[in-house]
Short mmCIF file of N, CA and C in Angstrom, two decimals:
data_model
loop_
_atom_site.label_atom_id
_atom_site.label_comp_id
_atom_site.label_asym_id
_atom_site.label_seq_id
_atom_site.Cartn_x
_atom_site.Cartn_y
_atom_site.Cartn_z
N UNK A 1 10.72 -26.76 29.47
CA UNK A 1 11.55 -26.70 28.27
C UNK A 1 12.65 -25.67 28.36
N UNK A 2 12.54 -24.76 29.30
CA UNK A 2 13.61 -23.79 29.50
C UNK A 2 13.26 -22.41 28.97
N UNK A 3 14.05 -21.45 29.44
CA UNK A 3 13.81 -20.04 29.11
C UNK A 3 14.06 -19.71 27.65
N UNK A 4 14.86 -20.47 26.97
CA UNK A 4 15.16 -20.18 25.57
C UNK A 4 14.68 -21.32 24.68
N UNK A 5 13.43 -21.69 24.84
CA UNK A 5 12.89 -22.82 24.09
C UNK A 5 11.83 -22.36 23.10
N UNK A 6 11.66 -23.17 22.09
CA UNK A 6 10.60 -22.95 21.11
C UNK A 6 9.25 -22.95 21.82
N UNK A 7 9.10 -23.87 22.75
CA UNK A 7 7.82 -24.01 23.46
C UNK A 7 7.46 -22.75 24.25
N UNK A 8 8.44 -22.14 24.91
CA UNK A 8 8.17 -20.94 25.68
C UNK A 8 7.82 -19.77 24.74
N UNK A 9 8.51 -19.68 23.63
CA UNK A 9 8.20 -18.65 22.63
C UNK A 9 6.76 -18.81 22.15
N UNK A 10 6.37 -20.03 21.84
CA UNK A 10 5.01 -20.29 21.37
C UNK A 10 3.99 -20.04 22.47
N UNK A 11 4.32 -20.39 23.71
CA UNK A 11 3.39 -20.16 24.83
C UNK A 11 3.15 -18.66 25.04
N UNK A 12 4.20 -17.86 24.91
CA UNK A 12 4.05 -16.41 25.05
C UNK A 12 3.14 -15.86 23.95
N UNK A 13 3.36 -16.33 22.73
CA UNK A 13 2.52 -15.91 21.61
C UNK A 13 1.07 -16.30 21.85
N UNK A 14 0.83 -17.55 22.19
CA UNK A 14 -0.54 -18.04 22.39
C UNK A 14 -1.24 -17.33 23.54
N UNK A 15 -0.51 -17.00 24.60
CA UNK A 15 -1.11 -16.27 25.71
C UNK A 15 -1.56 -14.89 25.25
N UNK A 16 -0.69 -14.21 24.50
CA UNK A 16 -1.07 -12.90 23.96
C UNK A 16 -2.27 -12.98 23.05
N UNK A 17 -2.28 -13.96 22.16
CA UNK A 17 -3.39 -14.11 21.23
C UNK A 17 -4.69 -14.46 21.95
N UNK A 18 -4.60 -15.24 23.02
CA UNK A 18 -5.78 -15.57 23.81
C UNK A 18 -6.38 -14.31 24.44
N UNK A 19 -5.54 -13.45 24.98
CA UNK A 19 -6.02 -12.21 25.57
C UNK A 19 -6.72 -11.33 24.53
N UNK A 20 -6.24 -11.39 23.31
CA UNK A 20 -6.85 -10.61 22.23
C UNK A 20 -8.17 -11.24 21.80
N UNK A 21 -8.15 -12.55 21.56
CA UNK A 21 -9.35 -13.24 21.06
C UNK A 21 -10.49 -13.21 22.06
N UNK A 22 -10.20 -13.45 23.31
CA UNK A 22 -11.25 -13.59 24.31
C UNK A 22 -11.76 -12.23 24.78
N UNK A 23 -10.87 -11.29 25.02
CA UNK A 23 -11.33 -10.02 25.58
C UNK A 23 -10.95 -8.79 24.81
N UNK A 24 -10.27 -8.97 23.67
CA UNK A 24 -9.83 -7.81 22.92
C UNK A 24 -8.82 -6.97 23.68
N UNK A 25 -8.08 -7.60 24.57
CA UNK A 25 -7.16 -6.88 25.45
C UNK A 25 -5.75 -6.82 24.87
N UNK A 26 -5.62 -5.98 23.87
CA UNK A 26 -4.31 -5.78 23.25
C UNK A 26 -3.31 -5.22 24.26
N UNK A 27 -3.78 -4.39 25.17
CA UNK A 27 -2.90 -3.80 26.18
C UNK A 27 -2.28 -4.88 27.06
N UNK A 28 -3.07 -5.87 27.44
CA UNK A 28 -2.54 -6.96 28.27
C UNK A 28 -1.71 -7.94 27.45
N UNK A 29 -2.01 -8.04 26.18
CA UNK A 29 -1.29 -8.97 25.31
C UNK A 29 0.10 -8.46 24.95
N UNK A 30 0.27 -7.14 24.94
CA UNK A 30 1.53 -6.55 24.47
C UNK A 30 2.78 -7.12 25.15
N UNK A 31 2.84 -7.24 26.48
CA UNK A 31 4.07 -7.78 27.08
C UNK A 31 4.34 -9.24 26.68
N UNK A 32 3.29 -10.01 26.45
CA UNK A 32 3.48 -11.40 26.03
C UNK A 32 4.02 -11.48 24.60
N UNK A 33 3.50 -10.62 23.74
CA UNK A 33 3.97 -10.63 22.35
C UNK A 33 5.39 -10.07 22.28
N UNK A 34 5.71 -9.09 23.13
CA UNK A 34 7.08 -8.58 23.20
C UNK A 34 8.03 -9.70 23.64
N UNK A 35 7.60 -10.45 24.64
CA UNK A 35 8.43 -11.57 25.11
C UNK A 35 8.59 -12.62 24.02
N UNK A 36 7.51 -12.89 23.29
CA UNK A 36 7.58 -13.86 22.20
C UNK A 36 8.60 -13.42 21.15
N UNK A 37 8.66 -12.14 20.85
CA UNK A 37 9.65 -11.65 19.89
C UNK A 37 11.06 -11.81 20.42
N UNK A 38 11.29 -11.43 21.68
CA UNK A 38 12.63 -11.61 22.26
C UNK A 38 13.06 -13.08 22.21
N UNK A 39 12.15 -13.96 22.58
CA UNK A 39 12.46 -15.39 22.56
C UNK A 39 12.68 -15.90 21.14
N UNK A 40 11.88 -15.43 20.22
CA UNK A 40 12.01 -15.86 18.82
C UNK A 40 13.38 -15.48 18.28
N UNK A 41 13.83 -14.28 18.60
CA UNK A 41 15.17 -13.86 18.14
C UNK A 41 16.26 -14.76 18.73
N UNK A 42 16.08 -15.14 20.02
CA UNK A 42 17.07 -16.01 20.66
C UNK A 42 17.02 -17.43 20.11
N UNK A 43 15.83 -17.97 20.00
CA UNK A 43 15.65 -19.37 19.63
C UNK A 43 15.86 -19.61 18.14
N UNK A 44 15.28 -18.77 17.32
CA UNK A 44 15.32 -18.98 15.87
C UNK A 44 16.34 -18.12 15.15
N UNK A 45 16.68 -16.98 15.73
CA UNK A 45 17.57 -16.03 15.07
C UNK A 45 16.77 -14.96 14.33
N UNK A 46 17.48 -14.00 13.77
CA UNK A 46 16.83 -12.88 13.10
C UNK A 46 16.16 -13.29 11.80
N UNK A 47 16.84 -14.06 10.99
CA UNK A 47 16.30 -14.45 9.69
C UNK A 47 15.59 -15.79 9.76
N UNK A 48 14.40 -15.76 10.30
CA UNK A 48 13.59 -16.97 10.41
C UNK A 48 12.13 -16.59 10.26
N UNK A 49 11.38 -17.49 9.69
CA UNK A 49 9.95 -17.25 9.45
C UNK A 49 9.20 -16.94 10.74
N UNK A 50 9.51 -17.64 11.82
CA UNK A 50 8.84 -17.40 13.10
C UNK A 50 9.15 -16.00 13.63
N UNK A 51 10.36 -15.53 13.41
CA UNK A 51 10.71 -14.17 13.84
C UNK A 51 9.92 -13.15 13.03
N UNK A 52 9.70 -13.43 11.76
CA UNK A 52 8.85 -12.57 10.93
C UNK A 52 7.44 -12.48 11.48
N UNK A 53 6.89 -13.63 11.89
CA UNK A 53 5.56 -13.64 12.52
C UNK A 53 5.56 -12.79 13.79
N UNK A 54 6.56 -13.00 14.64
CA UNK A 54 6.61 -12.28 15.92
C UNK A 54 6.72 -10.77 15.72
N UNK A 55 7.52 -10.35 14.75
CA UNK A 55 7.64 -8.93 14.44
C UNK A 55 6.31 -8.35 13.97
N UNK A 56 5.67 -9.06 13.06
CA UNK A 56 4.37 -8.62 12.54
C UNK A 56 3.34 -8.54 13.66
N UNK A 57 3.27 -9.59 14.48
CA UNK A 57 2.30 -9.62 15.58
C UNK A 57 2.49 -8.44 16.54
N UNK A 58 3.74 -8.17 16.90
CA UNK A 58 3.99 -7.07 17.85
C UNK A 58 3.62 -5.73 17.22
N UNK A 59 3.91 -5.55 15.94
CA UNK A 59 3.53 -4.30 15.27
C UNK A 59 2.01 -4.11 15.32
N UNK A 60 1.27 -5.16 15.05
CA UNK A 60 -0.20 -5.08 15.06
C UNK A 60 -0.71 -4.77 16.46
N UNK A 61 -0.17 -5.45 17.46
CA UNK A 61 -0.62 -5.23 18.84
C UNK A 61 -0.32 -3.79 19.26
N UNK A 62 0.88 -3.33 18.99
CA UNK A 62 1.22 -1.95 19.37
C UNK A 62 0.34 -0.94 18.64
N UNK A 63 0.01 -1.23 17.39
CA UNK A 63 -0.85 -0.33 16.63
C UNK A 63 -2.24 -0.26 17.26
N UNK A 64 -2.73 -1.37 17.75
CA UNK A 64 -4.04 -1.38 18.41
C UNK A 64 -4.00 -0.63 19.74
N UNK A 65 -2.86 -0.69 20.43
CA UNK A 65 -2.75 -0.05 21.74
C UNK A 65 -2.54 1.45 21.60
N UNK A 66 -1.59 1.87 20.76
CA UNK A 66 -1.29 3.29 20.59
C UNK A 66 -0.86 3.58 19.16
N UNK A 67 -1.81 3.76 18.24
CA UNK A 67 -1.46 4.00 16.84
C UNK A 67 -0.65 5.29 16.63
N UNK A 68 -0.76 6.23 17.53
CA UNK A 68 0.00 7.47 17.39
C UNK A 68 1.50 7.24 17.51
N UNK A 69 1.90 6.12 18.09
CA UNK A 69 3.33 5.78 18.22
C UNK A 69 3.87 5.10 16.97
N UNK A 70 3.21 5.28 15.85
CA UNK A 70 3.57 4.58 14.62
C UNK A 70 5.05 4.70 14.28
N UNK A 71 5.55 5.91 14.17
CA UNK A 71 6.92 6.11 13.69
C UNK A 71 7.97 5.51 14.63
N UNK A 72 7.73 5.58 15.92
CA UNK A 72 8.75 5.14 16.86
C UNK A 72 8.65 3.68 17.29
N UNK A 73 7.43 3.17 17.48
CA UNK A 73 7.29 1.84 18.07
C UNK A 73 6.67 0.79 17.16
N UNK A 74 6.11 1.22 16.02
CA UNK A 74 5.39 0.28 15.17
C UNK A 74 6.07 0.11 13.82
N UNK A 75 6.34 1.22 13.17
CA UNK A 75 6.92 1.19 11.83
C UNK A 75 8.21 0.37 11.73
N UNK A 76 9.16 0.53 12.67
CA UNK A 76 10.38 -0.28 12.57
C UNK A 76 10.12 -1.78 12.62
N UNK A 77 9.14 -2.19 13.42
CA UNK A 77 8.81 -3.62 13.54
C UNK A 77 8.23 -4.18 12.25
N UNK A 78 7.25 -3.48 11.67
CA UNK A 78 6.60 -4.01 10.48
C UNK A 78 7.56 -3.97 9.30
N UNK A 79 8.42 -2.96 9.25
CA UNK A 79 9.42 -2.92 8.17
C UNK A 79 10.43 -4.07 8.31
N UNK A 80 10.81 -4.36 9.54
CA UNK A 80 11.72 -5.49 9.76
C UNK A 80 11.03 -6.80 9.41
N UNK A 81 9.75 -6.93 9.75
CA UNK A 81 9.00 -8.14 9.40
C UNK A 81 9.00 -8.34 7.89
N UNK A 82 8.78 -7.27 7.14
CA UNK A 82 8.79 -7.36 5.68
C UNK A 82 10.17 -7.77 5.19
N UNK A 83 11.20 -7.15 5.72
CA UNK A 83 12.57 -7.46 5.30
C UNK A 83 12.93 -8.92 5.58
N UNK A 84 12.57 -9.39 6.78
CA UNK A 84 12.85 -10.79 7.13
C UNK A 84 12.09 -11.72 6.18
N UNK A 85 10.83 -11.44 5.96
CA UNK A 85 10.02 -12.29 5.09
C UNK A 85 10.53 -12.27 3.65
N UNK A 86 10.95 -11.12 3.17
CA UNK A 86 11.50 -11.07 1.81
C UNK A 86 12.74 -11.94 1.68
N UNK A 87 13.60 -11.90 2.70
CA UNK A 87 14.83 -12.71 2.67
C UNK A 87 14.55 -14.20 2.83
N UNK A 88 13.64 -14.54 3.73
CA UNK A 88 13.45 -15.94 4.12
C UNK A 88 12.48 -16.68 3.20
N UNK A 89 11.35 -16.07 2.88
CA UNK A 89 10.34 -16.77 2.08
C UNK A 89 10.11 -16.13 0.72
N UNK A 90 10.68 -14.95 0.51
CA UNK A 90 10.61 -14.30 -0.79
C UNK A 90 9.56 -13.22 -0.89
N UNK A 91 9.75 -12.31 -1.86
CA UNK A 91 8.83 -11.19 -2.01
C UNK A 91 7.47 -11.57 -2.58
N UNK A 92 7.37 -12.73 -3.19
CA UNK A 92 6.11 -13.14 -3.81
C UNK A 92 5.31 -14.11 -2.95
N UNK A 93 5.64 -14.20 -1.67
CA UNK A 93 4.93 -15.08 -0.76
C UNK A 93 3.78 -14.32 -0.10
N UNK A 94 2.71 -15.03 0.20
CA UNK A 94 1.52 -14.39 0.78
C UNK A 94 1.79 -13.77 2.16
N UNK A 95 2.71 -14.32 2.92
CA UNK A 95 3.03 -13.73 4.23
C UNK A 95 3.75 -12.40 4.06
N UNK A 96 4.64 -12.32 3.10
CA UNK A 96 5.32 -11.05 2.80
C UNK A 96 4.28 -10.03 2.35
N UNK A 97 3.41 -10.43 1.43
CA UNK A 97 2.36 -9.54 0.95
C UNK A 97 1.42 -9.13 2.09
N UNK A 98 1.17 -10.04 3.02
CA UNK A 98 0.33 -9.72 4.17
C UNK A 98 0.95 -8.63 5.04
N UNK A 99 2.26 -8.70 5.24
CA UNK A 99 2.93 -7.64 6.01
C UNK A 99 2.94 -6.32 5.23
N UNK A 100 3.07 -6.41 3.91
CA UNK A 100 2.99 -5.20 3.09
C UNK A 100 1.60 -4.57 3.19
N UNK A 101 0.58 -5.40 3.19
CA UNK A 101 -0.80 -4.92 3.35
C UNK A 101 -0.96 -4.21 4.69
N UNK A 102 -0.41 -4.79 5.73
CA UNK A 102 -0.50 -4.19 7.06
C UNK A 102 0.22 -2.85 7.10
N UNK A 103 1.43 -2.79 6.55
CA UNK A 103 2.16 -1.52 6.53
C UNK A 103 1.40 -0.48 5.73
N UNK A 104 0.84 -0.86 4.60
CA UNK A 104 0.08 0.09 3.78
C UNK A 104 -1.08 0.67 4.58
N UNK A 105 -1.80 -0.18 5.29
CA UNK A 105 -2.93 0.29 6.11
C UNK A 105 -2.43 1.21 7.23
N UNK A 106 -1.31 0.86 7.85
CA UNK A 106 -0.74 1.72 8.90
C UNK A 106 -0.34 3.08 8.34
N UNK A 107 0.26 3.08 7.15
CA UNK A 107 0.68 4.34 6.51
C UNK A 107 -0.53 5.23 6.22
N UNK A 108 -1.60 4.64 5.71
CA UNK A 108 -2.82 5.41 5.44
C UNK A 108 -3.38 5.95 6.76
N UNK A 109 -3.41 5.13 7.78
CA UNK A 109 -3.89 5.58 9.09
C UNK A 109 -3.04 6.71 9.65
N UNK A 110 -1.73 6.60 9.49
CA UNK A 110 -0.83 7.65 9.95
C UNK A 110 -1.09 8.94 9.18
N UNK A 111 -1.31 8.83 7.88
CA UNK A 111 -1.63 10.01 7.06
C UNK A 111 -2.93 10.64 7.53
N UNK A 112 -3.94 9.81 7.86
CA UNK A 112 -5.23 10.32 8.30
C UNK A 112 -5.14 11.05 9.64
N UNK A 113 -4.19 10.68 10.49
CA UNK A 113 -4.03 11.32 11.79
C UNK A 113 -3.31 12.67 11.68
N UNK A 114 -2.71 12.96 10.55
CA UNK A 114 -2.03 14.24 10.37
C UNK A 114 -3.06 15.36 10.24
N UNK A 115 -2.68 16.54 10.71
CA UNK A 115 -3.61 17.67 10.63
C UNK A 115 -3.74 18.20 9.21
N UNK A 116 -2.69 18.08 8.42
CA UNK A 116 -2.74 18.53 7.03
C UNK A 116 -2.71 17.30 6.15
N UNK A 117 -3.76 17.08 5.39
CA UNK A 117 -3.86 15.90 4.54
C UNK A 117 -3.28 16.17 3.16
N UNK A 118 -1.97 16.11 3.05
CA UNK A 118 -1.29 16.36 1.78
C UNK A 118 -1.54 15.20 0.82
N UNK A 119 -2.19 15.47 -0.29
CA UNK A 119 -2.51 14.43 -1.27
C UNK A 119 -1.26 13.82 -1.92
N UNK A 120 -0.17 14.55 -1.89
CA UNK A 120 1.08 14.04 -2.45
C UNK A 120 2.02 13.47 -1.42
N UNK A 121 1.50 13.18 -0.25
CA UNK A 121 2.32 12.69 0.86
C UNK A 121 3.08 11.42 0.50
N UNK A 122 4.34 11.34 0.91
CA UNK A 122 5.11 10.09 0.72
C UNK A 122 4.45 8.88 1.39
N UNK A 123 3.69 9.11 2.45
CA UNK A 123 2.98 8.01 3.11
C UNK A 123 1.99 7.36 2.15
N UNK A 124 1.25 8.19 1.41
CA UNK A 124 0.27 7.67 0.46
C UNK A 124 0.94 7.03 -0.74
N UNK A 125 2.01 7.62 -1.19
CA UNK A 125 2.74 7.07 -2.34
C UNK A 125 3.27 5.68 -2.01
N UNK A 126 3.89 5.55 -0.83
CA UNK A 126 4.41 4.24 -0.44
C UNK A 126 3.28 3.24 -0.21
N UNK A 127 2.21 3.67 0.42
CA UNK A 127 1.08 2.77 0.66
C UNK A 127 0.54 2.25 -0.68
N UNK A 128 0.43 3.13 -1.65
CA UNK A 128 -0.05 2.74 -2.98
C UNK A 128 0.88 1.70 -3.62
N UNK A 129 2.18 1.91 -3.50
CA UNK A 129 3.16 0.96 -4.05
C UNK A 129 3.07 -0.40 -3.35
N UNK A 130 2.92 -0.38 -2.05
CA UNK A 130 2.80 -1.63 -1.30
C UNK A 130 1.55 -2.41 -1.71
N UNK A 131 0.44 -1.71 -1.83
CA UNK A 131 -0.81 -2.36 -2.24
C UNK A 131 -0.68 -2.91 -3.66
N UNK A 132 -0.05 -2.13 -4.53
CA UNK A 132 0.13 -2.58 -5.93
C UNK A 132 0.93 -3.87 -6.01
N UNK A 133 1.86 -4.06 -5.09
CA UNK A 133 2.62 -5.31 -5.07
C UNK A 133 1.86 -6.43 -4.37
N UNK A 134 1.26 -6.11 -3.23
CA UNK A 134 0.62 -7.14 -2.40
C UNK A 134 -0.65 -7.70 -3.04
N UNK A 135 -1.41 -6.88 -3.73
CA UNK A 135 -2.70 -7.31 -4.27
C UNK A 135 -2.60 -8.50 -5.22
N UNK A 136 -1.77 -8.45 -6.25
CA UNK A 136 -1.71 -9.62 -7.14
C UNK A 136 -1.16 -10.87 -6.45
N UNK A 137 -0.24 -10.68 -5.51
CA UNK A 137 0.30 -11.82 -4.77
C UNK A 137 -0.80 -12.48 -3.95
N UNK A 138 -1.54 -11.68 -3.21
CA UNK A 138 -2.61 -12.22 -2.37
C UNK A 138 -3.72 -12.82 -3.22
N UNK A 139 -4.07 -12.18 -4.33
CA UNK A 139 -5.13 -12.71 -5.19
C UNK A 139 -4.72 -14.06 -5.76
N UNK A 140 -3.47 -14.18 -6.17
CA UNK A 140 -2.97 -15.43 -6.73
C UNK A 140 -2.91 -16.53 -5.66
N UNK A 141 -2.44 -16.18 -4.48
CA UNK A 141 -2.22 -17.17 -3.42
C UNK A 141 -3.50 -17.55 -2.68
N UNK A 142 -4.40 -16.58 -2.50
CA UNK A 142 -5.58 -16.82 -1.67
C UNK A 142 -6.88 -16.91 -2.45
N UNK A 143 -6.90 -16.34 -3.64
CA UNK A 143 -8.13 -16.29 -4.43
C UNK A 143 -8.73 -14.90 -4.38
N UNK A 144 -9.35 -14.52 -5.46
CA UNK A 144 -9.86 -13.16 -5.61
C UNK A 144 -10.96 -12.78 -4.62
N UNK A 145 -11.71 -13.75 -4.13
CA UNK A 145 -12.83 -13.44 -3.25
C UNK A 145 -12.48 -13.45 -1.78
N UNK A 146 -11.25 -13.73 -1.44
CA UNK A 146 -10.84 -13.83 -0.05
C UNK A 146 -10.86 -12.44 0.61
N UNK A 147 -11.16 -12.40 1.90
CA UNK A 147 -11.33 -11.14 2.63
C UNK A 147 -10.12 -10.22 2.50
N UNK A 148 -8.91 -10.76 2.68
CA UNK A 148 -7.72 -9.91 2.64
C UNK A 148 -7.53 -9.27 1.26
N UNK A 149 -7.94 -9.97 0.21
CA UNK A 149 -7.85 -9.42 -1.14
C UNK A 149 -8.86 -8.28 -1.29
N UNK A 150 -10.06 -8.49 -0.81
CA UNK A 150 -11.09 -7.45 -0.84
C UNK A 150 -10.64 -6.24 -0.03
N UNK A 151 -10.04 -6.50 1.11
CA UNK A 151 -9.54 -5.42 1.95
C UNK A 151 -8.48 -4.60 1.22
N UNK A 152 -7.61 -5.26 0.48
CA UNK A 152 -6.60 -4.55 -0.31
C UNK A 152 -7.25 -3.69 -1.39
N UNK A 153 -8.27 -4.20 -2.03
CA UNK A 153 -8.98 -3.42 -3.05
C UNK A 153 -9.64 -2.19 -2.42
N UNK A 154 -10.21 -2.36 -1.26
CA UNK A 154 -10.81 -1.24 -0.55
C UNK A 154 -9.74 -0.20 -0.19
N UNK A 155 -8.58 -0.67 0.24
CA UNK A 155 -7.47 0.22 0.58
C UNK A 155 -7.03 1.01 -0.64
N UNK A 156 -7.05 0.38 -1.81
CA UNK A 156 -6.74 1.09 -3.05
C UNK A 156 -7.68 2.28 -3.24
N UNK A 157 -8.97 2.06 -2.99
CA UNK A 157 -9.96 3.13 -3.14
C UNK A 157 -9.67 4.25 -2.14
N UNK A 158 -9.39 3.88 -0.89
CA UNK A 158 -9.07 4.87 0.13
C UNK A 158 -7.87 5.72 -0.27
N UNK A 159 -6.84 5.07 -0.78
CA UNK A 159 -5.63 5.79 -1.19
C UNK A 159 -5.93 6.73 -2.35
N UNK A 160 -6.68 6.26 -3.34
CA UNK A 160 -7.03 7.11 -4.48
C UNK A 160 -7.84 8.33 -4.01
N UNK A 161 -8.75 8.14 -3.09
CA UNK A 161 -9.52 9.27 -2.55
C UNK A 161 -8.61 10.25 -1.81
N UNK A 162 -7.71 9.70 -0.99
CA UNK A 162 -6.80 10.55 -0.23
C UNK A 162 -5.88 11.35 -1.16
N UNK A 163 -5.50 10.73 -2.27
CA UNK A 163 -4.64 11.41 -3.25
C UNK A 163 -5.45 12.32 -4.18
N UNK A 164 -6.75 12.36 -3.96
CA UNK A 164 -7.69 13.19 -4.72
C UNK A 164 -7.74 12.80 -6.20
N UNK A 165 -7.53 11.53 -6.44
CA UNK A 165 -7.68 11.01 -7.81
C UNK A 165 -9.07 10.38 -7.88
N UNK A 166 -10.07 11.23 -8.05
CA UNK A 166 -11.46 10.82 -7.94
C UNK A 166 -11.90 9.90 -9.08
N UNK A 167 -11.35 10.09 -10.26
CA UNK A 167 -11.69 9.19 -11.36
C UNK A 167 -11.19 7.77 -11.08
N UNK A 168 -9.96 7.67 -10.62
CA UNK A 168 -9.41 6.36 -10.27
C UNK A 168 -10.21 5.75 -9.11
N UNK A 169 -10.53 6.55 -8.12
CA UNK A 169 -11.31 6.05 -6.97
C UNK A 169 -12.65 5.50 -7.44
N UNK A 170 -13.31 6.21 -8.34
CA UNK A 170 -14.60 5.75 -8.84
C UNK A 170 -14.46 4.45 -9.61
N UNK A 171 -13.43 4.35 -10.42
CA UNK A 171 -13.19 3.12 -11.19
C UNK A 171 -12.88 1.93 -10.28
N UNK A 172 -12.00 2.17 -9.30
CA UNK A 172 -11.64 1.10 -8.36
C UNK A 172 -12.85 0.68 -7.52
N UNK A 173 -13.65 1.66 -7.11
CA UNK A 173 -14.84 1.34 -6.31
C UNK A 173 -15.83 0.53 -7.11
N UNK A 174 -16.01 0.89 -8.38
CA UNK A 174 -16.93 0.12 -9.23
C UNK A 174 -16.40 -1.31 -9.42
N UNK A 175 -15.11 -1.45 -9.62
CA UNK A 175 -14.50 -2.77 -9.75
C UNK A 175 -14.70 -3.58 -8.48
N UNK A 176 -14.55 -2.93 -7.33
CA UNK A 176 -14.76 -3.61 -6.04
C UNK A 176 -16.21 -4.07 -5.91
N UNK A 177 -17.14 -3.23 -6.28
CA UNK A 177 -18.56 -3.59 -6.23
C UNK A 177 -18.86 -4.76 -7.18
N UNK A 178 -18.31 -4.69 -8.39
CA UNK A 178 -18.54 -5.74 -9.39
C UNK A 178 -18.00 -7.09 -8.93
N UNK A 179 -16.89 -7.08 -8.22
CA UNK A 179 -16.30 -8.33 -7.77
C UNK A 179 -17.08 -8.90 -6.61
#
């Protein structure tokens, strides 16, 4: 099909995903997912749903390989994925909310890796805002009992604990248990 084909872009993605699914080898998958993103940009362009997928996938793979590289190698990708998805499919779409969920989790993880856990950190504030937007979208689109929705609720509890809002954390945790 050629070097700049949809098929080659998909083959690179599938090869990377196979390495992850079968052996958990994110390190080996990374060059394939990087290639899939390059091809996606060429084949589909910047503002395309497939490019949003490729950006999100590469951010996740890089986070699994070296989460400490968040600011330089991961954050720009996931932010671009969100921007592309907002433009192409809209802010109220489950894929956009899914990327917001991923960024929120990455932000919390980045905050946890810091030596000083500032409860007022901008990382936690942004993560909280992202979860507040993504949760109702995901609940509406996927259903309240779906794993990703539960994961968002759990992330809310983590953020409240990190921000030292123990009353809110207790309330959110009880709500999570009740659901």
